[in-house]
One Martini backbone bead per residue (centre of mass of N, CA, C, O) as a GRO file, in nm:
protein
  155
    1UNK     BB    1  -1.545  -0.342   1.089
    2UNK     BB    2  -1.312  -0.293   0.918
    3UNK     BB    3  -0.997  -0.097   0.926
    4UNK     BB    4  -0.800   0.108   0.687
    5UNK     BB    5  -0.455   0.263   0.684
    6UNK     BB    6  -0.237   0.501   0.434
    7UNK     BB    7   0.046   0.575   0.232
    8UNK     BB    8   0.102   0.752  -0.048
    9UNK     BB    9   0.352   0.794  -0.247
   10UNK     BB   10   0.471   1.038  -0.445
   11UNK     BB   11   0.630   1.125  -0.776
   12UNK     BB   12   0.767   1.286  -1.022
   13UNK     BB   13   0.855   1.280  -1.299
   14UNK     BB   14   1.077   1.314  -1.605
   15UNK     BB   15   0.774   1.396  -1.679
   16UNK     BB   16   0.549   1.591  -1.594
   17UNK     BB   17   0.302   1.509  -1.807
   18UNK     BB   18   0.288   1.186  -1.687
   19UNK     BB   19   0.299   1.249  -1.412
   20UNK     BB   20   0.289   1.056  -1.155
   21UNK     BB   21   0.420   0.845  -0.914
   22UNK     BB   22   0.359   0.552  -0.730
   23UNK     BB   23   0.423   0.367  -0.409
   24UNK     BB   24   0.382   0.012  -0.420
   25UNK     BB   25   0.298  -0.318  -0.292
   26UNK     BB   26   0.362  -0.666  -0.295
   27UNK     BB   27   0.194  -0.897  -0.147
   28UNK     BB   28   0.257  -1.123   0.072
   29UNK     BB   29   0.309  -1.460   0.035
   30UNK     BB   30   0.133  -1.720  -0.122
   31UNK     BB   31  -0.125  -1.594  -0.245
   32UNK     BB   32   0.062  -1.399  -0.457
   33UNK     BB   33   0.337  -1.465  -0.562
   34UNK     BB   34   0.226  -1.508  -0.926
   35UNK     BB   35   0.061  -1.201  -0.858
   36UNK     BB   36  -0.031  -0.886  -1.002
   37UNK     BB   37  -0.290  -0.852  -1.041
   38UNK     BB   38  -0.427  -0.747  -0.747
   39UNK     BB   39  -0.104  -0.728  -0.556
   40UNK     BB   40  -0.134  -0.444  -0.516
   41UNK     BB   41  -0.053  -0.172  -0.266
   42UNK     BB   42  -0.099   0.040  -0.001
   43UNK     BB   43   0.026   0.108   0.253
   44UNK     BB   44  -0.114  -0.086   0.505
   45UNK     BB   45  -0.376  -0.106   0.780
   46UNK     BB   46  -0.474  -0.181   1.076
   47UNK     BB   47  -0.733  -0.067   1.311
   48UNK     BB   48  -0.873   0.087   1.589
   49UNK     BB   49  -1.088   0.270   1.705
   50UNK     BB   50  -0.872   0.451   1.920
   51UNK     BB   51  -0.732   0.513   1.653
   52UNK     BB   52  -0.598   0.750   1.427
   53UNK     BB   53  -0.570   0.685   1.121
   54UNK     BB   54  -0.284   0.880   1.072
   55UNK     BB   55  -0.167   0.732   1.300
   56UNK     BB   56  -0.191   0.421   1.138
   57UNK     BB   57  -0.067   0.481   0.885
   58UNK     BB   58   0.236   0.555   1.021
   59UNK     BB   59   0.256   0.299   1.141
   60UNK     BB   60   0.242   0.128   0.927
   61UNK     BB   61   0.418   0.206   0.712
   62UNK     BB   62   0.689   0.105   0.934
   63UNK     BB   63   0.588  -0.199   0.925
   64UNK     BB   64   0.578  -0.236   0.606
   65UNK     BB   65   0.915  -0.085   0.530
   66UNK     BB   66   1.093   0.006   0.810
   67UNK     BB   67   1.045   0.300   0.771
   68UNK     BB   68   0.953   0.620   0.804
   69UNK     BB   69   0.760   0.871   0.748
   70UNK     BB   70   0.716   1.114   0.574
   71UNK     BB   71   0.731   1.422   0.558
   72UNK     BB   72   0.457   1.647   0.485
   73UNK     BB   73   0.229   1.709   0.288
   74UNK     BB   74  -0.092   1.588   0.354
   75UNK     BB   75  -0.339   1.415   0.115
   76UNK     BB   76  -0.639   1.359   0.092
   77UNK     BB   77  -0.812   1.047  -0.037
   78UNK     BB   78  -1.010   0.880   0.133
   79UNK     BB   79  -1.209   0.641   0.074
   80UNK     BB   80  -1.242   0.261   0.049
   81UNK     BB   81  -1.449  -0.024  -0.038
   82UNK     BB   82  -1.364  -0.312  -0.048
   83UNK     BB   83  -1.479  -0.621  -0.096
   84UNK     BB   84  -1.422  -0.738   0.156
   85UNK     BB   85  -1.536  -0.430   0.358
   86UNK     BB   86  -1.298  -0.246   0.389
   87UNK     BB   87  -1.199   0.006   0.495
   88UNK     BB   88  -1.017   0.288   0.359
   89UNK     BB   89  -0.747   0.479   0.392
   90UNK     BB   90  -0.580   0.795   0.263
   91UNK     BB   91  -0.268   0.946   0.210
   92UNK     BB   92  -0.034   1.208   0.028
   93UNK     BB   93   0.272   1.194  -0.065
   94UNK     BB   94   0.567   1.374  -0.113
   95UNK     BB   95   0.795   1.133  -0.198
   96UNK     BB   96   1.115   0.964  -0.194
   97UNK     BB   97   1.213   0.616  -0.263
   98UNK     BB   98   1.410   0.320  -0.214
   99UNK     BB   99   1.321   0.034  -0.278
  100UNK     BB  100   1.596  -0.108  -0.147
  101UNK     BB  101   1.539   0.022   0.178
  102UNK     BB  102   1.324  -0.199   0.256
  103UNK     BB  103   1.235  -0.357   0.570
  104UNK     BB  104   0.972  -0.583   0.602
  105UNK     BB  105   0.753  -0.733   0.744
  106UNK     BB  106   0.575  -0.976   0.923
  107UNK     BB  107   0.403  -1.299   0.914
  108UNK     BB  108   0.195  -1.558   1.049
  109UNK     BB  109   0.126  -1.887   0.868
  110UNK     BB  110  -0.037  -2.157   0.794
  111UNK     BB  111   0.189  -2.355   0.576
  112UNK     BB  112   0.017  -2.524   0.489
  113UNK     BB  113  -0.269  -2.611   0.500
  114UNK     BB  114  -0.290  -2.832   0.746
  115UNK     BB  115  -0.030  -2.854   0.852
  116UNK     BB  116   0.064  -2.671   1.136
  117UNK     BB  117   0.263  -2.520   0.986
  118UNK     BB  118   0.451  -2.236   1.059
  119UNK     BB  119   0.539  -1.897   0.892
  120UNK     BB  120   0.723  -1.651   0.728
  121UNK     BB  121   0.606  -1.335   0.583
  122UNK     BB  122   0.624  -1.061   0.398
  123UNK     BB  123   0.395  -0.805   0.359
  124UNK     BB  124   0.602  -0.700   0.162
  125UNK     BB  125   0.806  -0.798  -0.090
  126UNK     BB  126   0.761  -0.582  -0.249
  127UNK     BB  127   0.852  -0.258  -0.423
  128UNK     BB  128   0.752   0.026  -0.616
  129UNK     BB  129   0.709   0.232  -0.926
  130UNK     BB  130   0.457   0.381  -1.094
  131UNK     BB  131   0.262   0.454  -1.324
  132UNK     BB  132  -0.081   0.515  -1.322
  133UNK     BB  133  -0.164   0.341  -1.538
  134UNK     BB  134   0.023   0.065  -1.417
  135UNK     BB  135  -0.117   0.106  -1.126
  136UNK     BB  136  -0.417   0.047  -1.212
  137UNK     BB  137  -0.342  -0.303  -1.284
  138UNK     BB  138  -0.215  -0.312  -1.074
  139UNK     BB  139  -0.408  -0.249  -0.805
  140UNK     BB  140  -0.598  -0.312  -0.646
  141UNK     BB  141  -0.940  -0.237  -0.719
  142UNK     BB  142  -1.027  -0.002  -0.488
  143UNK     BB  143  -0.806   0.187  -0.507
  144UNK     BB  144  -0.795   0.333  -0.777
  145UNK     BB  145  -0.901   0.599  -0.641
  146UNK     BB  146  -0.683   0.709  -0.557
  147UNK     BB  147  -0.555   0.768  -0.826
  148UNK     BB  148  -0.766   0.968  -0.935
  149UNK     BB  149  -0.728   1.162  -0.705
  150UNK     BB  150  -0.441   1.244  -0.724
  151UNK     BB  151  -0.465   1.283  -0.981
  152UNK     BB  152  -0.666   1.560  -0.950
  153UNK     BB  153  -0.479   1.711  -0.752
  154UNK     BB  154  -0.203   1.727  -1.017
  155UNK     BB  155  -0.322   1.981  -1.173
   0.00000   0.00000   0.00000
């Protein structure tokens, strides 16, 4: 069973109101390149069981985004289990961050297919911030319960 672990930046809007907005990532690669909905997530990665998620979120956070993760107090907003069975784990921080600032890592897959040839594509190609509502629209589907997690806990 994979095991995957994550950290979701909020913070509040210009307006209180509409609730906080939500930092995620639009996973890269080729099979992503021109698909929006189903294609953010939560920067997060895969973890042994010998590390503790807490501690794999915060290495993930950094190998998927390039910066350190942020202080604060961290928010768990629980698990959920993926289309294809992976557990993910995530907790939130209110921290701000310009996603102009962000240099992600890499990774390397044979591309095209059945070519021999391998490529080098960025875990994740672009950040941004959503509104719940519109983070709700793209982000996988089984993550959608951390924004209603997280919705519940910032009112």
């Amino acid at each position: 069973m994979k095991r995957s672990a994550g950290l979701l930046l909020f913070r509040r809007g210009p307006r209180t109101d509409d609730g906080p907005e939500v930092l995620l990532g639009h996973m890269g690669g080729p099979f992503f390149a021109r698909r929006d909905a189903g294609a953010w997530t939560v920067p997060k990665g895969e973890y042994e069981p010998d590390e503790s998620p807490w501690a794999a979120a915060r290495r993930e956070f950094e190998e998927e985004l390039g910066l350190p993760p942020p202080d604060g107090e961290a928010v768990a907003l629980g698990e959920v289990r993926q289309t294809g069975g992976k557990i993910v784990t995530v907790w939130a921080i209110e921290a701000d961050l310009d996603p102009a600032t962000i240099a992600p890592g890499t990774f390397r897959m044979e591309w095209p297919p059945k070519s021999g040839r391998l490529q080098e594509f960025p875990e994740l190609d672009r950040v941004a911030w959503f509104a719940l509502d519109r983070a709700r629209e793209v982000i996988v589907k089984a993550q959608a319960a951390f924004l209603d997690r997280l919705a519940e806990h910032s009112h």
